[in-house]
Coordinates of C-alpha atoms and ligand atoms in Angstrom, one line a residue:
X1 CA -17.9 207.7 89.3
X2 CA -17.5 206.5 92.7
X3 CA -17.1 210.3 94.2
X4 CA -14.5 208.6 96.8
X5 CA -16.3 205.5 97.9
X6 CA -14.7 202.4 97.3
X7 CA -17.7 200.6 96.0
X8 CA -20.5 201.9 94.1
X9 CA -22.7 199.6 96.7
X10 CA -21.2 202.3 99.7
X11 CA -22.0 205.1 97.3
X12 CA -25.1 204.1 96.9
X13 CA -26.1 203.2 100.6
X14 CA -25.5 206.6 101.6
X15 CA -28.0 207.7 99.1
X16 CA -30.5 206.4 100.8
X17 CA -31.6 209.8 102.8
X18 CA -31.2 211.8 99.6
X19 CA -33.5 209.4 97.7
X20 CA -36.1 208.9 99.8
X21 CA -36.7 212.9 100.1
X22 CA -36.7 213.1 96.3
X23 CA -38.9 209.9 96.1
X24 CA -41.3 211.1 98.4
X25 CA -40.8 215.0 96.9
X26 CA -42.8 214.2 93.5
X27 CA -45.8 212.3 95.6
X28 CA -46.3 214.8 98.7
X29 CA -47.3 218.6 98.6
X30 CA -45.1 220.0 101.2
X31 CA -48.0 222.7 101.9
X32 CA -50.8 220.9 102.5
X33 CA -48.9 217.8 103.9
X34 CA -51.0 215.3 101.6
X35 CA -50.3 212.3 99.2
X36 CA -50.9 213.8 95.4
X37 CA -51.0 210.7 93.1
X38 CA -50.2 211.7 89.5
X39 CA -53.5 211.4 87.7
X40 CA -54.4 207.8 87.8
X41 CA -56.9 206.6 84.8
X42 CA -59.1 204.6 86.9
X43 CA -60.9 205.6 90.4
X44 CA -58.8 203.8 93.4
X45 CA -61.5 203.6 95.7
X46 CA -63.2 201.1 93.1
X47 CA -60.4 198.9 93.0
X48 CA -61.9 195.2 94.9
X49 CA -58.6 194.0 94.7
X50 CA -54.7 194.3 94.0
X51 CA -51.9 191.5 93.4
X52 CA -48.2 192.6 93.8
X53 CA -45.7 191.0 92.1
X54 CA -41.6 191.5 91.2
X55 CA -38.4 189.4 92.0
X56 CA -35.7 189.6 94.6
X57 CA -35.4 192.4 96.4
X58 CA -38.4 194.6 94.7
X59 CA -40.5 191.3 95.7
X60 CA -39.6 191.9 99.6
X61 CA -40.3 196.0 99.1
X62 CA -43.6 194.5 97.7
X63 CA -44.3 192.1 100.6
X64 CA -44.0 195.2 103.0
X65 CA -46.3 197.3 100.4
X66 CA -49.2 194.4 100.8
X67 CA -48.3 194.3 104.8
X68 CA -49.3 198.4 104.6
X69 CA -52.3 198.6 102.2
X70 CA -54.0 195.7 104.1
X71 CA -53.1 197.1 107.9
X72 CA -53.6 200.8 106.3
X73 CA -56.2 201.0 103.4
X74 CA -57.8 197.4 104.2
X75 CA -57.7 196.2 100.7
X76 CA -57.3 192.7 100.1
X77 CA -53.3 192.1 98.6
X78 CA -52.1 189.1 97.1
X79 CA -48.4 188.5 96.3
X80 CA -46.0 186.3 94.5
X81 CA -42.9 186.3 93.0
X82 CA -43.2 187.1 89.3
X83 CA -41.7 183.6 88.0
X84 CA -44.1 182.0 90.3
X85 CA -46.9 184.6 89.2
X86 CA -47.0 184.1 85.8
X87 CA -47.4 180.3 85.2
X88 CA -49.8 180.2 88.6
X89 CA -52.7 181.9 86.6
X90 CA -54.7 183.0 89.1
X91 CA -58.7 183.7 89.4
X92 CA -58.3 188.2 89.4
X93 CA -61.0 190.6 90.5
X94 CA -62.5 192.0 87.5
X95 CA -61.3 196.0 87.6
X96 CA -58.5 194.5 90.3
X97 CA -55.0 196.6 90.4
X98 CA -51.6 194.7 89.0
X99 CA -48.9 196.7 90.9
X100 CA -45.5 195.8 89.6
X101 CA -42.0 196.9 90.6
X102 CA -39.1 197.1 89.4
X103 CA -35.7 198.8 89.6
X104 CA -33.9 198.0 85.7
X105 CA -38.0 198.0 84.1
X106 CA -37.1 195.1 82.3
X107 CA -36.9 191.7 84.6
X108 CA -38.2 189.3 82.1
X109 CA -40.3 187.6 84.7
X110 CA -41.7 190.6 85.6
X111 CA -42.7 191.6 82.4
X112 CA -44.5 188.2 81.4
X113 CA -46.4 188.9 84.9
X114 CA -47.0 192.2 83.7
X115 CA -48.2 191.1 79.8
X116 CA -50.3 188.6 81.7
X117 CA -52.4 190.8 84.0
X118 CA -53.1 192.8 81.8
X119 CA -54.7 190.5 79.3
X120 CA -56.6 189.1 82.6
X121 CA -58.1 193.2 82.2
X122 CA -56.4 194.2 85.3
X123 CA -55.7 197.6 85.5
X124 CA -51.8 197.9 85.5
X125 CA -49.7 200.3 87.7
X126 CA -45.5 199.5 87.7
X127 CA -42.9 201.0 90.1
X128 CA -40.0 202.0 88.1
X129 CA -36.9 203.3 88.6
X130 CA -36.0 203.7 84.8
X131 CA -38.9 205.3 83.6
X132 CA -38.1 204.6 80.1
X133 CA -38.3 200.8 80.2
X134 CA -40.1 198.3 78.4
X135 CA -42.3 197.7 81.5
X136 CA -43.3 201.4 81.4
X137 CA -44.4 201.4 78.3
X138 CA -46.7 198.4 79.2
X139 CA -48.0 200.0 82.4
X140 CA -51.1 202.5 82.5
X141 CA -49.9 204.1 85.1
X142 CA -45.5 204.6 86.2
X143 CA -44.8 205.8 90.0
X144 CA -41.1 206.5 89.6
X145 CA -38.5 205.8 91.9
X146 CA -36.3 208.8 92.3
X147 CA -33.3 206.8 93.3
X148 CA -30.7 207.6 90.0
X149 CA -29.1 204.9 87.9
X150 CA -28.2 202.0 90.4
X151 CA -24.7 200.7 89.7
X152 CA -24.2 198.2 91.9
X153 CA -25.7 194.6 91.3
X154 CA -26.7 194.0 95.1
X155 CA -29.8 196.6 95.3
X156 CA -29.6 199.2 98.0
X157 CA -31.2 202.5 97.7
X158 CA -34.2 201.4 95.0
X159 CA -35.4 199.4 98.0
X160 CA -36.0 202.4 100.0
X161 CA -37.3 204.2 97.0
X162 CA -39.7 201.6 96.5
X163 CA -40.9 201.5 99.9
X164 CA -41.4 205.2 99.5
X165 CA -43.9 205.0 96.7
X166 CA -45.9 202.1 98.5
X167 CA -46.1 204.1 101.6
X168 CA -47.7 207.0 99.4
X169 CA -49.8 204.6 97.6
X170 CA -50.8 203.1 101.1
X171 CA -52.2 206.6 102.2
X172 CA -53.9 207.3 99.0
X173 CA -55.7 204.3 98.5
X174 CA -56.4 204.3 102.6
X175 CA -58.0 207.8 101.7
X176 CA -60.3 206.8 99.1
X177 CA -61.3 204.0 101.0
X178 CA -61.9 206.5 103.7
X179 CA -60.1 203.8 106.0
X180 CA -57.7 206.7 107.8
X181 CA -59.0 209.8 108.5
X182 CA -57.3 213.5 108.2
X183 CA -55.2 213.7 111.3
X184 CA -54.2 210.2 110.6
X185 CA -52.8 211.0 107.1
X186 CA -51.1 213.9 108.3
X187 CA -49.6 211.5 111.2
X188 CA -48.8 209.3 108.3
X189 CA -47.4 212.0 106.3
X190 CA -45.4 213.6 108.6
X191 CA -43.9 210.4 109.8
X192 CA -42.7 210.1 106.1
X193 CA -41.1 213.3 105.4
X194 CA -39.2 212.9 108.9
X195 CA -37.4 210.2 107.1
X196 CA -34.1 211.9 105.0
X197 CA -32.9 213.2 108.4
X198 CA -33.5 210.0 110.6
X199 CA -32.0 208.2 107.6
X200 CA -28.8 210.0 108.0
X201 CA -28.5 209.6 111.8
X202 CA -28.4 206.0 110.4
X203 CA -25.1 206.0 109.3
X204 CA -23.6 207.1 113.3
X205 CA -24.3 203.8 113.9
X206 CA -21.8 202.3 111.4
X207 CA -19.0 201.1 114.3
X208 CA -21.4 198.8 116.1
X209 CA -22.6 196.9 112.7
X210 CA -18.7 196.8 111.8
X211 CA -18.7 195.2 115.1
X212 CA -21.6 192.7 114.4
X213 CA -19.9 192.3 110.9
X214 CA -16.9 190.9 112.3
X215 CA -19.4 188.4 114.1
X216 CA -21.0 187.6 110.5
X217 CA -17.9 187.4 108.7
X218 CA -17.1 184.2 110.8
X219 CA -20.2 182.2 110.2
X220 CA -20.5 179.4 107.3
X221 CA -25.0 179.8 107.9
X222 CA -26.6 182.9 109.5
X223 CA -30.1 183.0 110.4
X224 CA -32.6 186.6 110.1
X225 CA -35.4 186.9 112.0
X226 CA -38.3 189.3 111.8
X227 CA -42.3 189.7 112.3
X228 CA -44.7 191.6 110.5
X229 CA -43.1 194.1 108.2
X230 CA -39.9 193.5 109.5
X231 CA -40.1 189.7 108.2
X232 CA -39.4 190.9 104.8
X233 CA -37.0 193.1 106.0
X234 CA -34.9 189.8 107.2
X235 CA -35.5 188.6 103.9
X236 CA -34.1 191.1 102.5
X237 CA -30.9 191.1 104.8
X238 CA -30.5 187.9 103.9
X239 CA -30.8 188.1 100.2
X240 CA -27.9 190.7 100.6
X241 CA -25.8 189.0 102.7
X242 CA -25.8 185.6 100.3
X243 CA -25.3 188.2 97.2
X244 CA -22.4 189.8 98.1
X245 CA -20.6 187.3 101.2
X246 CA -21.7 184.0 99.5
X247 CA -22.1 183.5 103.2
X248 CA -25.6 181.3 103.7
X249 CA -28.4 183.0 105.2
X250 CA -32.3 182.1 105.5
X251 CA -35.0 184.6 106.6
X252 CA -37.7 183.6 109.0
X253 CA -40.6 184.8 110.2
X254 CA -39.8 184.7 113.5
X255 CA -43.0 183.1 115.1
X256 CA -41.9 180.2 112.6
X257 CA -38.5 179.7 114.0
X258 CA -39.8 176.8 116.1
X259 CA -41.5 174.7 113.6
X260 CA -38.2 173.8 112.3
X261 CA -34.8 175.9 111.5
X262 CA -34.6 176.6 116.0
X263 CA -32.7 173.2 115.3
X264 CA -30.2 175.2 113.6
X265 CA -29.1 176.9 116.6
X266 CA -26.0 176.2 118.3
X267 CA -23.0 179.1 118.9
X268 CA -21.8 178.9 115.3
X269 CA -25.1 180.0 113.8
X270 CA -25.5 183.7 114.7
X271 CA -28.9 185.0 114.6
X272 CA -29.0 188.7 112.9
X273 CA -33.0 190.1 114.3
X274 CA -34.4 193.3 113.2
X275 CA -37.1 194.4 116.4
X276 CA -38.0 198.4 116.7
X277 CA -40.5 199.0 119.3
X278 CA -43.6 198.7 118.6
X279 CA -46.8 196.2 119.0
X280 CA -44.9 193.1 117.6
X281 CA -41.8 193.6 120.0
X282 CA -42.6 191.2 122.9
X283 CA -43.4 188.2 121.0
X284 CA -40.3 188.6 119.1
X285 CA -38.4 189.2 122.3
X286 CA -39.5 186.2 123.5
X287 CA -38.5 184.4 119.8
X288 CA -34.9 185.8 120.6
X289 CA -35.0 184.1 123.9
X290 CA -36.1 180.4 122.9
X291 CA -33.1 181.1 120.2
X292 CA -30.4 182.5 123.3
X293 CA -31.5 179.4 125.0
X294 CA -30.2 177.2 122.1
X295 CA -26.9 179.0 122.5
X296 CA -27.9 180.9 119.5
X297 CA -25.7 184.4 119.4
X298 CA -28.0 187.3 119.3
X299 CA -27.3 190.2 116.9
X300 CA -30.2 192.5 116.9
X301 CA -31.4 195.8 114.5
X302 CA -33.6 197.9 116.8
X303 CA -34.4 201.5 117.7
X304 CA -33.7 203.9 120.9
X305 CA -37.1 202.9 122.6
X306 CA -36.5 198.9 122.1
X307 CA -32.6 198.8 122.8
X308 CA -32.8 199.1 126.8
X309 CA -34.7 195.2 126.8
X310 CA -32.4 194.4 123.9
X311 CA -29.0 195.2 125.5
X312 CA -29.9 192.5 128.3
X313 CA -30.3 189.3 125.8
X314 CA -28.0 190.8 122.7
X315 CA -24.6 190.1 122.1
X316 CA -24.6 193.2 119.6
X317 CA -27.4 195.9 119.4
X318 CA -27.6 198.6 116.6
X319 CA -30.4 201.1 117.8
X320 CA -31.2 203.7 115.2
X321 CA -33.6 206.6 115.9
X322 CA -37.2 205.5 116.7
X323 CA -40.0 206.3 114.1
X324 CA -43.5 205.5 113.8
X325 CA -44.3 202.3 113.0
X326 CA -45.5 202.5 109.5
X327 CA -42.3 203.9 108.4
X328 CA -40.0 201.6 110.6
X329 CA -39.4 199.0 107.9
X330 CA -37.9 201.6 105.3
X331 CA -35.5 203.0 108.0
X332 CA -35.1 199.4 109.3
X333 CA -33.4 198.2 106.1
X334 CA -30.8 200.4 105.9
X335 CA -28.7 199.0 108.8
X336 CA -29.3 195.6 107.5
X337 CA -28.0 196.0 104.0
X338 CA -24.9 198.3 105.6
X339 CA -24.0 195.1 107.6
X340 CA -24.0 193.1 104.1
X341 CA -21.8 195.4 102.4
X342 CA -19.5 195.4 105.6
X343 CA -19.1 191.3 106.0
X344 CA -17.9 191.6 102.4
X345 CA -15.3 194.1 102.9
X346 CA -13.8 191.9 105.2
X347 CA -14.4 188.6 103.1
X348 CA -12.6 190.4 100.2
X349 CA -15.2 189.9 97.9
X350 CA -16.2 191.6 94.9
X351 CA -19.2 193.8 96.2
X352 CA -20.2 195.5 93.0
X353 CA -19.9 192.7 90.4
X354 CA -21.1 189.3 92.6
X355 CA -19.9 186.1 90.7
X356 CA -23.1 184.3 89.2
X357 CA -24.7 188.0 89.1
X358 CA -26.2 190.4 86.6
X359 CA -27.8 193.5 87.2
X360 CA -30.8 193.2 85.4
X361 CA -32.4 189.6 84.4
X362 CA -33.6 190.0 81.2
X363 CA -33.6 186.1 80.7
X364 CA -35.8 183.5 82.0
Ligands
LIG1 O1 -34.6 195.4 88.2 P1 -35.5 194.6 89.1 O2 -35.9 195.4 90.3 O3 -36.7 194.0 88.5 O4 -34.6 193.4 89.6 C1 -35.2 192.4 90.5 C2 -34.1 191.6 91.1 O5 -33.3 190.9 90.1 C3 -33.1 192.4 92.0 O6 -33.8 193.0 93.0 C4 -32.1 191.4 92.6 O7 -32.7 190.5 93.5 C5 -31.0 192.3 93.3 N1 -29.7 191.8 92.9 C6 -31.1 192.2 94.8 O8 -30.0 192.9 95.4

């Protein structure tokens, strides 16, 4: 059941610190403080090359998993959406890695990617929530997602579990490449297992996104904004928000904003920006200003350290605790898909069961 929540999208949302710990629980030995991959049968430091691919929201996890295992273990990443993947037939590595992921297991598109790497010989890992799936079966390797059954068709707390897994995988393949050393791991590792707490302290922060909701809830088109691993982040903001509101949104890279959608702007086109501190938060600044300047009305995701510069340009500012920033993005997204589930409470919509929706696609 919904144990007292009204939806079992709000249930779920406040999994999130609960999941994450049990996520990161099976892939971390609390003792030593290091990833322990479950026994892999190939060598990961011989891997030349990996290509990610999923749909919807377990593509955007997967665009923040290549952001980290390039920045991290510096292994080359490519990445497509699965119905894109599997008709594009791309030249592989020979002994590269397939890394799929998937919530349900069983996204057709996924699959075909899946059936097709793996007759191109590449070796196949899958992120899985249901572990018995057709796609694990198929997989030589499963890193589950600890996140429980998922009830609601608008994903929430897989997301996080995802982004969990990759972060592990990110340290053990940055280890066998010998790209990080010890103290960096443990930095890394540390950083990670912080997370279930900070996660919680989240949700104190749920008056000023039911004030940026009310905001949203106006809007016919809203624009997200983001850089680096917070661009997918915005995607993924806006993938909720059109799910659940049927209110428009469009994601952009933020550096991209003026090469086209900055004539958008105008005072009926709020723009929601997710900017923590960190080495990408000037140029975004300066993004948000361009976009203030077009009358655009600022609504902006950030943490304790970034919301002082914030406050002065933002109409609304959510700061949630600052983290290091390699595990910003996972606590990053939980705001955003908080503010999705609160624009459709006051739209009235029908959060759990979207029109046009299933939960898993098990169809072309
Ligand atoms: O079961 P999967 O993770 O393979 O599903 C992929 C997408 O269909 C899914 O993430 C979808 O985009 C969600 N409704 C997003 O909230």
């Amino acid at each position: 059941g919904k144990d007292g929540y009204r939806h079992y999208m709000e249930k779920e949302l406040h999994e999130h610190p609960v999941v994450i710990g049990q996520t990161l629980q099976r892939l971390i030995d609390p003792a030593t403080r290091r990833v322990v991959m479950p026994d892999l049968p190939f060598d990961l430091a011989a891997i030349p090359r990996a290509v990610i691919t999923a749909c919807g929201s377990a593509f955007y996890a997967g665009m923040i998993g290549r952001y980290w295992i390039e920045q991290y273990a510096r292994l080359p990443v490519d990445i497509d959406v699965a119905s894109e993947m599997r008709y594009r037939n791309p030249p592989l590595a020979n002994g590269g890695l397939g890394l799929l992921i998937s919530q349900s297991g069983e996204t057709a598109d996924t699959l075909a990617a899946l059936r097709g790497m793996r007759a191109a010989g590449q070796h196949i890992v899958s992120v899985l929530n249901v572990e018995q799936s057709t796609m694990a079966r198929e997989s030589d390797a499963v890193l589950g997602t600890v996140a429980g059954p998922e009830i609601s068709v608008a994903s929430t707390k897989a997301f996080t579990a995802q982004l969990s897994v990759l972060a592990c995988l990110t340290i053990a393949f940055a280890r066998a490449r010998a790209a990080i050393d010890a103290a960096q791991e443990e930095r890394m590792v540390t950083s990670l297992l912080d997370l279930p707490s900070k996660a919680t302290e989240v949700f104190e922060r749920h008056d000023e996104i039911r004030r940026m909701a009310a905001i949203v809830a106006g809007a016919r088109d809203v624009l997200y904004l983001g850089r680096g691993a917070m661009f997918p982040v915005a995607l993924e903001g806006a993938l909720k928000l059109k799910e659940i509101t049927y209110i428009h949104a469009e994601a952009y890279a933020a550096g991209e904003m003026k090469h086209g959608p900055i004539s958008l702007i105008d005072s009926t086109v709020p723009v929601v920006a997710t900017v923590p501190s960190g080495p990408l938060f000037e140029k975004t600044l300066s993004n948000l200003q361009e976009a203030k300047a077009r009358g655009g009305r600022l609504l902006v995701f950030t943490d304790m350290a970034g919301a002082p510069r914030l406050r002065e340009i933002a109409e609304c500012v959510v700061a949630i605790p600052t983290v290091d920033e390699f595990v910003a993005p996972i606590l990053q997204t939980i705001p955003v898909q908080i503010l999705a589930y609160e624009v459709a409470l006051i739209k009235g919509t029908d959060v759990d069961q979207p029109r046009n929706l299933a939960k898993s696609v098990t169809v072309e």
